[in-house]
Amino acid sequence: MIKESFTLRGVEFKNRVLVASGTFGYGNEVKELVDVNKLGGICTKSLSWKPRDGNPPRRIVETPSGMLNSIGLANVGVEYFIREKLPYLRTLDTVIIANIAASSIQEYCDVLSLLEQQEGIDGYEINVSCPNVKEGGLSFGTDCSKTREITARLRTLTAKPLIMKLTPNVTHISEFARAVEEAGADAISVINTVIGMAVDIYKKKPKLSTVTGGLSGPAIKPIALAKVYEAAQVVSLPIIGIGGIMTAEDALEFLLVGATAVQVGTANFIDPSAGVKVAEGMRSYAQRFGVSDLGQLVGAMESNKEFSVLQSWL
Amino acid sequence: MILQHVAPVVSNTLIAEGIFLLTVEAKDIARSVRPGQFVNVRSTDGSLPFLRRPFSVSNTRGDLIDLMFNVVGQGTRMMASRRIGDTLDVLGPLGKPFGFAGNFKTAIMVGGGLGVAPFPILTRQLEEEKKSLLTLLGARSAKHIVAKDLQNTQIATDDGSAGFHGTVVALLESSLQSKALADPKIFGCGPTPMLKALSEFAQRSGIECELSLEGDMACGVGLCQGCPVETSHGSRKYALVCVEGPTFNCHDIILR
Ligand SMILES: Cc1cc2nc3c(=O)[nH]c(=O)nc-3n(C[C@H](O)[C@H](O)[C@H](O)COP(=O)(O)OP(=O)(O)OC[C@H]3O[C@@H](n4cnc5c(N)ncnc54)[C@H](O)[C@@H]3O)c2cc1C
Ligand SMILES: Cc1cc2nc3c(=O)[nH]c(=O)nc-3n(C[C@H](O)[C@H](O)[C@H](O)COP(=O)(O)O)c2cc1C
Ligand code: FES
């Protein structure tokens, strides 16, 4: 028997693979196709206080080994979520993480407080890193003191796992990791999408309605790995690695550089069972190489820190 | 119920300039798909192109489904090179089928380019429901016309090389002027500018009209919110083409 599980503030995840916010809807869209109970957890689409229409089309552009999106946090709003989506999520035998996005600190607090009163939510992931909205999103996530303040405020409101989702669009993600650890976060999710753009040379216009968008998929995996590695050098809280994971091999790279768990995002669009397959593949790897607990792989990469350029500014 | 099939390719033939008819065996999809629904196809075994590509189910025969596609880019090029014995990873059936509401007697199918793709399966169902049929197809030229398994077909070409010289919507206007049809309902499919013109014509003439939209999709199953179309009423600004469409009543959406 291989130990695949891990715990975060008393919540047990049956394995180390979650599905990423915004890439798995509210969990019920593909229930016929995927045995979601085989996932370690589900992060909901970002929830805001009021429903959000999202950005005008075009919202999606395929790019080399990935895609740009500019969804703009289109979501049903927290009240509708509680009424229409949560009852289904409650029936599942997997960890449910409510992802929250907001345009003010008060809104983060209001959404979380309302969710606190509900049954069926195991923890929170706080999106301070959406690149596709004018207010909130990145303007919080690139401001270290605001990120710290949001974390500290939310910490006073919940005893459940509080996960801060960080953006790679900063110079030193390690500073943000340190700030949220000090402010009481239980874990960090690294990374949200990377700002990118694409241009239609015939129309001489940006392909996305919002000019820039968020890049995801295998194209960002090397960036994500470096960010997880960087954060892992300075904090001791668990890191959830995200970015371009398509296979178990990808996920194992994240564990080795220091991630306790991973999230599978864009891969769900190509194969909604991608997360389940990644978890199965990690189990096979453990079997094959005699790893009795996947936790043994976390941060187990051997590296010569002497040559690491990172060290000079950590 | 949505299914994922690694479907064996049964045939793949060039049927008009740059247009292929690809037949795969996908039993459960073939048995449950309704006219207007689509499948999301993984055109590669590797990693490029990265995302799946949506295609209308053109027809079914027993356990087989036909896809009719235009070679426009990398994905469709790879689909064109599939041979008998290869497989194709398809997810479906997806989306909302064409609506048959209303007491119409005559169905007018209006297709622009590969908008003709869903018409064979739609024709079959309309025949079962004993409707009169009129099919209007618009294409760039005579070489781009596919009129297989359709009824009572008229053609419009941009260059005048076959049939009416002009757009398919202009052809519709002129044929309705010359001969009024009993209780008509329009079923339209094609590129957005054509659907916009068709929708305007239908609303002006007070004819019921269902449209099947094309557009960018990442997932095709409602996971990503990537496929909005503007709604004309109600509390939400956008509907999702992949799950609330691709077919819509023309009164419910605004095309730009
Ligand atoms: C619900 C639905 C059903 C569809 N059914 C069919 C069908 O039955 N037969 C068929 O041939 N096509 C259909 N399409 C369009 C088809 O999905 C695209 O042509 C295909 O994705 C192109 O893939 P590609 O990799 O070959 O081209 P890409 O490399 O993705 O694009 C090549 C060129 O085609 C253009 N293009 C790409 N997608 C579209 C699109 N959706 N509409 C207009 N131009 C586009 C691009 O802008 C680019 O210039 C459908 C689309 C939708 C949303
Ligand atoms: C279409 C799309 C929508 C997303 N929506 C959200 C969101 O609502 N909230 C959030 O925190 N992250 C969102 N993300 C970011 C993902 O959760 C993830 O961090 C990112 O895509 C990188 O992982 P990947 O390469 O595996 O997709 C979204 C990503 C995509 C592609
Ligand atoms: S294509 Fe993903 S929601 Fe429609």
XYZ file of C-alpha atoms and ligand atoms in Angstrom:
658
model
C 0.000 0.000 0.000
C 1.447 3.327 -1.050
C 0.561 6.356 1.018
C -0.776 8.991 -1.317
C -2.642 11.189 1.115
C -1.617 14.367 2.890
C -3.277 16.646 5.415
C -3.627 20.376 5.572
C -4.803 21.877 8.858
C -6.585 18.661 9.745
C -8.206 18.145 6.351
C -7.145 14.911 4.697
C -6.720 14.821 0.910
C -6.832 11.244 -0.413
C -4.156 11.974 -2.958
C -1.952 14.828 -4.071
C -3.815 15.825 -7.234
C -6.478 18.514 -7.245
C -8.175 20.168 -10.208
C -7.423 23.863 -10.623
C -9.875 26.706 -10.279
C -11.532 27.808 -13.500
C -10.702 24.600 -15.319
C -13.244 22.248 -13.777
C -16.330 24.440 -13.485
C -18.243 23.603 -10.336
C -17.502 19.885 -10.534
C -20.780 18.720 -12.076
C -20.173 19.548 -15.743
C -18.300 16.335 -16.538
C -19.556 14.017 -13.814
C -20.593 11.461 -16.444
C -17.057 11.317 -17.800
C -14.862 11.483 -14.729
C -14.917 9.710 -11.400
C -14.312 12.915 -9.456
C -14.093 10.971 -6.207
C -10.696 9.753 -7.388
C -9.354 13.295 -7.191
C -7.571 14.634 -4.142
C -9.743 17.725 -4.320
C -11.680 20.158 -6.451
C -11.041 23.911 -6.506
C -14.172 25.701 -7.671
C -14.246 28.439 -10.261
C -13.433 31.720 -8.492
C -16.480 32.974 -6.609
C -17.282 36.633 -6.121
C -20.066 38.259 -4.094
C -22.208 39.101 -7.115
C -22.387 37.094 -10.336
C -19.891 38.354 -12.924
C -20.585 38.371 -16.663
C -16.925 38.108 -17.545
C -15.118 39.694 -20.460
C -16.473 40.039 -23.992
C -15.327 37.537 -26.620
C -12.779 36.599 -27.706
C -11.746 34.956 -24.458
C -9.619 32.055 -25.671
C -6.613 31.816 -27.983
C -4.590 28.698 -28.590
C -0.838 29.336 -28.472
C 2.224 27.097 -28.828
C 1.851 24.368 -26.185
C -0.788 26.266 -24.316
C -3.508 28.843 -24.426
C -4.312 32.389 -23.444
C -7.529 33.128 -21.613
C -9.318 36.255 -20.666
C -12.403 34.912 -18.953
C -12.566 37.803 -16.501
C -13.805 35.717 -13.577
C -17.186 34.982 -15.128
C -18.992 33.178 -12.309
C -22.429 32.588 -10.854
C -21.806 34.515 -7.630
C -21.544 33.045 -4.161
C -25.260 32.928 -3.325
C -26.196 31.048 -6.460
C -23.213 28.768 -5.883
C -24.473 27.898 -2.418
C -27.996 27.287 -3.641
C -27.380 25.479 -6.930
C -23.850 24.066 -6.993
C -22.857 23.241 -3.430
C -25.542 20.576 -2.838
C -23.940 18.419 -5.545
C -20.397 19.073 -4.305
C -21.517 18.001 -0.821
C -22.356 14.529 -2.132
C -18.774 13.969 -3.290
C -16.123 12.054 -1.452
C -13.316 14.483 -2.171
C -12.039 17.722 -0.675
C -13.918 20.823 -1.821
C -11.919 24.033 -1.909
C -13.892 27.205 -2.584
C -11.795 29.630 -4.614
C -12.607 33.280 -3.920
C -11.897 36.347 -6.057
C -12.892 39.884 -5.162
C -12.312 43.512 -5.984
C -11.965 44.711 -2.397
C -10.683 43.288 0.868
C -14.196 43.596 2.272
C -15.600 41.511 -0.577
C -13.099 38.715 0.115
C -14.209 38.767 3.740
C -17.920 38.813 2.889
C -17.690 35.880 0.501
C -15.613 33.818 2.896
C -17.891 34.606 5.844
C -20.960 33.515 3.915
C -19.252 30.286 2.858
C -18.180 29.667 6.467
C -21.845 29.280 7.389
C -22.326 26.455 4.867
C -21.792 22.740 5.159
C -19.569 21.050 2.628
C -16.665 23.407 2.107
C -13.381 22.046 3.363
C -11.130 25.025 2.740
C -10.468 28.182 0.777
C -8.142 29.187 -1.984
C -7.804 32.933 -2.368
C -7.240 34.216 -5.870
C -5.207 37.404 -5.598
C -3.677 36.707 -8.959
C -6.200 36.931 -11.795
C -4.608 38.871 -14.660
C -7.906 39.523 -16.463
C -9.880 41.950 -14.314
C -9.389 45.665 -13.828
C -10.077 45.763 -10.106
C -8.751 43.309 -7.574
C -6.895 40.408 -9.079
C -3.353 41.330 -9.913
C -3.520 44.763 -8.305
C -3.667 42.841 -5.008
C -1.450 39.967 -5.964
C 1.460 42.148 -7.083
C 1.294 44.261 -3.918
C 3.010 42.406 -1.128
C 1.513 44.409 1.726
C -2.036 44.062 0.351
C -1.530 40.325 -0.101
C -0.349 40.109 3.499
C -3.312 42.163 4.714
C -5.883 40.043 2.862
C -4.334 36.901 4.305
C -4.334 38.251 7.838
C -7.950 39.464 7.607
C -9.209 36.156 6.207
C -7.230 34.213 8.789
C -9.316 35.800 11.539
C -12.496 34.555 9.828
C -11.798 30.860 9.394
C -10.175 27.915 11.068
C -10.313 25.919 7.854
C -7.353 25.615 5.475
C -6.544 28.997 3.928
C -4.565 28.727 0.704
C -3.239 31.856 -1.004
C -2.905 31.569 -4.774
C 0.050 33.574 -5.997
C 0.897 35.112 -9.334
C 4.149 34.538 -11.202
C 3.907 38.100 -12.553
C 6.188 39.543 -9.864
C 9.933 39.808 -9.559
C 10.341 37.680 -6.430
C 7.507 35.302 -5.621
C 9.443 34.276 -2.523
C 8.663 37.650 -0.901
C 4.959 37.017 -1.335
C 5.282 33.471 -0.071
C 7.019 34.721 3.054
C 4.425 37.464 3.608
C 1.436 35.137 3.479
C 3.166 32.559 5.658
C 3.769 35.214 8.288
C 0.148 36.375 7.971
C -1.141 32.920 8.803
C -1.841 31.148 5.506
C -1.797 27.347 5.622
C -0.505 26.832 2.088
C 0.237 28.607 -1.164
C -0.839 27.709 -4.682
C 1.863 28.489 -7.217
C 1.186 29.622 -9.961
C -1.756 31.388 -11.520
C -1.445 32.218 -15.232
C 1.408 34.198 -16.782
C 0.499 37.445 -18.556
C 0.733 37.033 -22.292
C -0.726 38.208 -25.573
C -1.297 37.295 -29.206
C -1.871 39.502 -32.236
C -3.991 39.050 -35.354
C -1.680 40.296 -38.089
C -4.493 40.556 -40.674
C -6.817 42.681 -38.560
C -3.858 44.359 -36.845
C -5.646 43.822 -33.555
C -5.004 41.854 -30.384
C -6.618 38.430 -30.540
C -8.105 38.757 -27.037
C -10.727 41.400 -26.300
C -8.750 42.537 -23.276
C -5.461 42.767 -25.248
C -3.522 40.665 -22.734
C -4.587 37.461 -21.021
C -3.322 34.619 -18.894
C -1.083 31.972 -20.407
C -1.519 28.396 -19.196
C -0.621 24.887 -20.250
C 2.737 23.144 -20.859
C 4.202 26.426 -22.122
C 4.366 27.706 -18.527
C 5.543 24.559 -16.769
C 9.213 25.564 -16.603
C 8.228 28.945 -15.160
C 5.947 27.305 -12.623
C 8.639 24.857 -11.542
C 11.126 27.662 -10.990
C 8.567 29.632 -8.953
C 7.696 26.645 -6.770
C 11.391 25.973 -6.264
C 12.024 29.608 -5.350
C 9.162 29.717 -2.851
C 10.220 26.400 -1.353
C 13.603 27.880 -0.478
C 12.103 30.433 1.903
C 8.886 29.064 3.396
C 8.016 25.916 5.254
C 4.279 25.934 4.555
C 3.041 23.421 1.991
C 3.113 24.498 -1.648
C 0.565 23.376 -4.206
C 2.307 23.335 -7.578
C 0.324 24.422 -10.647
C 1.252 25.092 -14.243
C 1.180 22.979 -17.360
C 0.738 19.614 -15.701
C -0.475 17.122 -18.308
C 1.000 13.875 -16.959
C 2.197 12.187 -13.773
C 5.771 12.890 -14.849
C 5.017 16.609 -14.849
C 3.442 16.353 -11.398
C 6.438 14.463 -10.017
C 8.742 17.252 -11.136
C 6.685 19.628 -9.005
C 6.898 17.353 -5.972
C 10.643 17.038 -6.348
C 11.196 20.802 -6.398
C 9.129 21.203 -3.265
C 5.394 20.966 -3.935
C 3.356 18.957 -1.437
C 0.527 18.573 -3.932
C -0.375 19.706 -7.446
C -3.315 21.036 -9.374
C -4.179 20.066 -12.921
C -5.712 22.911 -14.939
C -5.752 23.362 -18.690
C -5.190 19.615 -19.237
C -8.834 19.093 -18.189
C -9.955 20.811 -21.382
C -8.289 18.151 -23.489
C -9.045 15.240 -21.204
C -11.441 15.840 -18.325
C -9.963 12.749 -16.625
C -6.448 14.196 -16.723
C -6.347 14.721 -12.943
C -7.403 11.160 -12.197
C -4.805 9.857 -14.663
C -2.058 11.981 -13.101
C -2.899 10.542 -9.671
C -2.827 6.990 -11.068
C 0.492 7.641 -12.777
C 2.069 8.932 -9.581
C 0.950 5.766 -7.834
C 2.566 3.624 -10.548
C 5.793 5.590 -10.248
C 5.821 5.041 -6.498
C 5.205 1.322 -6.975
C 7.901 0.991 -9.569
C 10.557 2.839 -7.608
C 9.650 1.545 -4.165
C 8.395 4.816 -2.748
C 6.112 3.947 0.164
C 4.835 7.474 0.759
C 4.614 10.077 -1.994
C 5.435 12.628 0.695
C 9.010 11.339 0.604
C 9.370 12.923 -2.827
C 8.470 16.425 -1.696
C 11.567 18.584 -2.108
C 13.658 15.477 -2.713
C 15.480 16.879 -5.723
C 19.210 16.846 -5.246
C 20.739 20.067 -6.404
C 23.956 21.852 -6.006
C 22.811 25.054 -4.360
C 26.259 26.491 -4.796
C 25.477 27.022 -8.476
C 21.899 28.186 -7.966
C 21.545 31.756 -9.190
C 18.478 32.057 -6.976
C 20.474 31.999 -3.756
C 22.026 35.371 -4.402
C 18.782 37.244 -3.870
C 16.691 35.006 -1.653
C -24.581 11.594 -21.567
C -21.148 12.714 -22.747
C -18.808 9.937 -23.861
C -15.183 9.729 -24.816
C -14.368 7.329 -27.639
C -11.096 6.394 -29.219
C -12.927 5.826 -32.454
C -11.560 3.726 -35.331
C -11.524 5.561 -38.665
C -13.737 3.746 -41.178
C -13.219 6.058 -44.136
C -11.869 9.504 -44.959
C -12.565 10.931 -48.401
C -12.112 14.181 -50.226
C -15.634 15.164 -51.300
C -15.097 18.714 -52.606
C -12.248 21.210 -52.820
C -10.488 21.063 -49.442
C -13.469 19.303 -47.861
C -13.339 15.831 -46.303
C -15.919 13.396 -45.029
C -14.458 11.441 -42.143
C -16.390 8.451 -40.817
C -15.550 6.898 -37.473
C -17.097 4.133 -35.412
C -18.401 5.570 -32.159
C -21.390 3.489 -31.198
C -22.685 5.289 -28.144
C -22.340 8.721 -29.712
C -23.920 7.547 -32.967
C -26.910 6.130 -31.098
C -27.585 9.169 -28.952
C -26.584 12.246 -30.969
C -29.321 14.676 -32.065
C -29.172 17.045 -35.072
C -27.104 20.158 -34.268
C -24.965 18.519 -31.621
C -21.209 18.334 -32.054
C -18.168 16.350 -31.002
C -14.853 17.707 -29.758
C -12.016 16.043 -31.629
C -8.432 15.549 -30.611
C -6.764 15.822 -33.978
C -3.313 14.739 -32.834
C -1.734 11.911 -30.875
C 1.014 14.284 -29.848
C 0.754 17.703 -28.289
C 0.033 19.959 -31.279
C -2.451 21.329 -31.942
C -2.966 21.652 -28.245
C -6.734 21.914 -27.887
C -9.561 19.798 -29.232
C -11.505 21.006 -32.263
C -15.317 21.108 -32.436
C -17.182 19.554 -35.393
C -20.889 19.090 -36.008
C -22.026 15.522 -36.394
C -23.012 15.473 -40.046
C -24.799 12.149 -40.160
C -25.004 8.747 -38.530
C -25.454 5.212 -39.846
C -25.733 2.498 -37.234
C -22.612 2.798 -35.102
C -20.902 5.256 -37.452
C -20.713 9.017 -37.347
C -19.750 11.297 -40.231
C -17.807 14.501 -39.771
C -17.586 16.916 -42.685
C -14.742 19.377 -42.463
C -12.850 22.038 -44.301
C -9.062 21.955 -44.163
C -8.208 25.390 -42.750
C -5.305 24.847 -40.360
C -3.126 22.409 -38.513
C -5.873 20.422 -36.787
C -7.993 19.857 -39.848
C -4.842 19.064 -41.861
C -4.033 16.302 -39.402
C -7.607 15.046 -39.544
C -7.380 14.938 -43.334
C -4.362 12.652 -43.084
C -6.141 10.035 -40.929
C -6.350 6.670 -42.702
C -8.562 3.627 -42.276
C -7.430 1.811 -39.147
C -6.175 4.975 -37.423
C -8.164 6.232 -34.476
C -9.674 9.567 -33.553
C -10.296 10.636 -29.951
C -13.793 12.133 -29.888
C -15.810 13.546 -27.004
C -19.544 13.880 -27.395
C -22.318 14.291 -28.137
C -22.040 17.886 -26.964
C -24.296 20.921 -26.926
C -27.965 21.533 -27.424
C -29.634 20.102 -30.541
C -31.708 22.163 -32.969
C -35.112 23.025 -31.505
C -38.211 21.774 -33.270
C -40.650 23.922 -31.331
C -43.426 25.701 -33.191
C -46.004 24.472 -35.645
C -43.925 24.835 -38.769
C -44.688 22.897 -41.930
C -41.664 23.819 -44.017
C -38.087 23.677 -42.801
C -35.668 25.927 -44.650
C -32.089 24.910 -44.041
C -29.632 27.690 -44.844
C -25.942 26.826 -44.814
C -22.899 28.955 -45.518
C -19.706 27.078 -46.407
C -19.277 24.123 -44.090
C -22.447 25.255 -42.320
C -23.982 22.505 -44.433
C -22.267 19.945 -42.175
C -25.186 19.228 -39.780
C -27.867 19.244 -42.494
C -27.832 15.552 -43.510
C -28.719 14.389 -39.985
C -31.158 17.285 -39.614
C -32.780 16.378 -42.935
C -33.377 12.845 -41.723
C -35.104 13.980 -38.577
C -37.211 16.591 -40.399
C -38.310 13.921 -42.876
C -39.342 11.674 -40.004
C -41.422 14.547 -38.686
C -43.014 14.888 -42.144
C -41.910 18.444 -42.790
C -41.498 19.929 -46.255
C -37.885 20.761 -46.901
C -35.959 23.447 -48.704
C -32.161 23.516 -48.540
C -30.158 26.579 -49.532
C -26.392 26.313 -49.695
C -23.890 29.097 -50.118
C -20.313 28.449 -51.173
C -17.360 30.298 -52.619
C -17.640 28.480 -55.950
C -19.091 25.395 -57.604
C -16.056 23.376 -56.461
C -16.897 23.970 -52.788
C -20.447 22.649 -52.836
C -21.403 19.550 -50.887
C -25.008 18.570 -51.411
C -25.124 14.925 -50.366
C -28.099 13.479 -48.453
C -30.098 16.700 -48.712
C -33.511 17.491 -50.185
C -34.769 20.177 -52.558
C -31.451 21.990 -52.741
C -30.683 25.402 -54.246
C -27.181 26.799 -54.574
C -25.669 30.261 -54.277
C -22.029 30.952 -55.113
C -19.917 34.023 -54.465
C -18.419 33.861 -57.951
C -21.555 32.783 -59.799
C -19.960 29.527 -60.979
C -23.092 27.618 -59.937
C -26.671 28.603 -59.172
C -27.526 32.023 -57.793
C -24.740 34.612 -57.983
C -24.591 36.119 -54.503
C -24.948 35.225 -50.853
C -27.136 32.454 -49.594
C -29.201 34.935 -47.583
C -29.894 36.929 -50.758
C -30.933 33.652 -52.394
C -33.323 32.987 -49.515
C -34.878 36.439 -49.866
C -35.377 36.048 -53.587
C -36.826 32.545 -53.360
C -39.298 33.583 -50.662
C -40.312 36.558 -52.806
C -41.040 34.360 -55.793
C -42.847 31.679 -53.823
C -44.259 32.007 -50.313
C -43.891 28.866 -48.180
C -46.447 27.456 -45.768
C -45.491 28.075 -42.103
C -41.730 28.168 -42.550
C -38.978 27.822 -39.974
C -35.335 28.528 -40.741
C -32.393 26.426 -39.564
C -29.142 28.277 -40.189
C -25.516 27.273 -39.834
C -22.350 28.946 -41.042
C -19.894 31.742 -40.361
C -20.999 34.532 -38.020
C -21.436 37.329 -40.639
C -23.764 35.070 -42.617
C -25.727 34.085 -39.494
C -26.052 37.736 -38.568
C -27.552 38.570 -41.966
C -29.823 35.529 -41.755
C -30.995 36.432 -38.268
C -31.789 39.994 -39.346
C -33.728 38.724 -42.341
C -35.686 36.206 -40.235
C -36.619 38.793 -37.624
C -37.594 41.327 -40.302
C -39.813 38.750 -42.000
C -41.237 37.307 -38.801
C -39.984 33.793 -39.567
C -38.902 31.524 -36.709
C -35.192 30.851 -36.910
C -32.690 28.593 -35.191
C -28.993 29.252 -35.638
C -25.992 27.026 -35.025
C -22.946 29.121 -34.110
C -19.253 28.626 -34.658
C -16.693 30.128 -32.358
C -13.626 29.522 -30.262
C -13.821 26.789 -27.691
C -11.291 25.388 -25.293
C -13.194 22.593 -23.561
C -16.566 22.217 -25.308
C -18.192 20.950 -22.111
C -18.754 24.026 -19.922
C -15.557 23.913 -17.857
C -13.714 27.008 -19.058
C -16.264 29.814 -19.750
C -14.340 30.484 -22.933
C -17.189 30.547 -25.465
C -19.582 33.397 -24.697
C -22.281 34.734 -26.999
C -24.195 37.859 -26.054
C -27.783 37.300 -24.936
C -30.571 39.670 -25.983
C -32.593 39.448 -22.774
C -32.551 37.968 -19.300
C -30.259 38.670 -16.379
C -27.076 37.266 -17.882
C -25.059 39.130 -20.448
C -23.593 35.999 -22.044
C -24.581 32.403 -22.696
C -22.031 29.635 -23.291
C -22.055 28.391 -26.880
C -20.792 24.915 -25.987
C -23.477 23.950 -23.478
C -26.347 26.408 -24.021
C -25.776 26.253 -27.793
C -24.355 25.841 -30.346
C -27.970 26.181 -31.516
C -29.943 29.206 -30.390
C -33.230 30.800 -31.313
C -32.282 33.975 -33.183
C -34.313 36.096 -30.742
C -32.190 35.026 -27.796
C -28.748 36.150 -28.954
C -26.991 39.171 -30.403
C -24.387 38.473 -33.074
C -21.584 40.973 -33.691
C -19.920 23.903 -32.622
C -18.990 23.962 -33.794
C -19.175 23.100 -34.857
C -18.315 23.133 -35.951
N -18.535 22.266 -36.960
C -17.719 22.260 -38.022
C -17.914 21.325 -39.079
O -18.839 20.502 -39.033
N -17.049 21.345 -40.124
C -15.997 22.238 -40.173
O -15.238 22.210 -41.133
N -15.790 23.123 -39.183
C -16.614 23.155 -38.103
N -16.374 24.048 -37.080
C -15.184 24.903 -37.169
C -13.952 24.080 -36.815
O -13.985 23.773 -35.446
C -12.670 24.833 -37.149
O -12.594 24.992 -38.529
C -11.447 24.077 -36.691
O -11.349 24.212 -35.301
C -10.192 24.588 -37.313
O -9.100 23.885 -36.740
P -7.637 23.934 -37.416
O -6.669 23.468 -36.401
O -7.629 23.228 -38.700
O -7.455 25.462 -37.731
P -6.738 26.569 -36.861
O -5.276 26.416 -37.041
O -7.295 26.559 -35.504
O -7.262 27.838 -37.648
C -6.949 28.031 -39.026
C -7.727 29.195 -39.568
O -9.126 28.951 -39.480
C -9.758 29.945 -38.706
N -10.739 29.314 -37.837
C -10.479 28.460 -36.820
N -11.604 28.092 -36.203
C -12.602 28.715 -36.839
C -13.998 28.744 -36.655
N -14.595 28.069 -35.666
N -14.722 29.491 -37.502
C -14.134 30.199 -38.470
N -12.810 30.218 -38.695
C -12.056 29.494 -37.885
C -8.667 30.552 -37.894
O -8.934 31.891 -37.530
C -7.486 30.450 -38.805
O -7.466 31.506 -39.720
C -17.233 24.057 -35.991
C -17.049 24.926 -34.927
C -17.907 24.895 -33.826
C -17.679 25.814 -32.687
C -9.784 29.219 -18.736
C -9.100 29.378 -17.393
C -9.811 29.941 -16.333
C -9.201 30.127 -15.100
N -9.921 30.656 -14.076
C -9.352 30.787 -12.844
C -10.109 31.295 -11.753
O -11.300 31.594 -11.856
N -9.484 31.418 -10.549
C -8.184 31.058 -10.358
O -7.689 31.179 -9.247
N -7.440 30.573 -11.385
C -8.002 30.437 -12.625
N -7.250 29.917 -13.661
C -5.836 29.567 -13.443
C -5.654 28.067 -13.203
O -6.315 27.650 -12.028
C -4.164 27.694 -13.129
O -3.579 28.381 -12.047
C -3.405 28.034 -14.401
O -4.195 27.781 -15.526
C -2.089 27.280 -14.539
O -2.267 25.885 -14.559
P -2.399 24.995 -15.913
O -1.254 25.353 -16.794
O -2.411 23.590 -15.454
O -3.702 25.415 -16.522
C -7.848 29.734 -14.912
C -7.152 29.161 -15.973
C -7.756 28.969 -17.202
C -6.973 28.354 -18.318
S -15.723 25.914 -24.525
Fe -15.290 25.776 -22.423
S -17.098 26.534 -21.532
Fe -17.583 26.493 -23.629
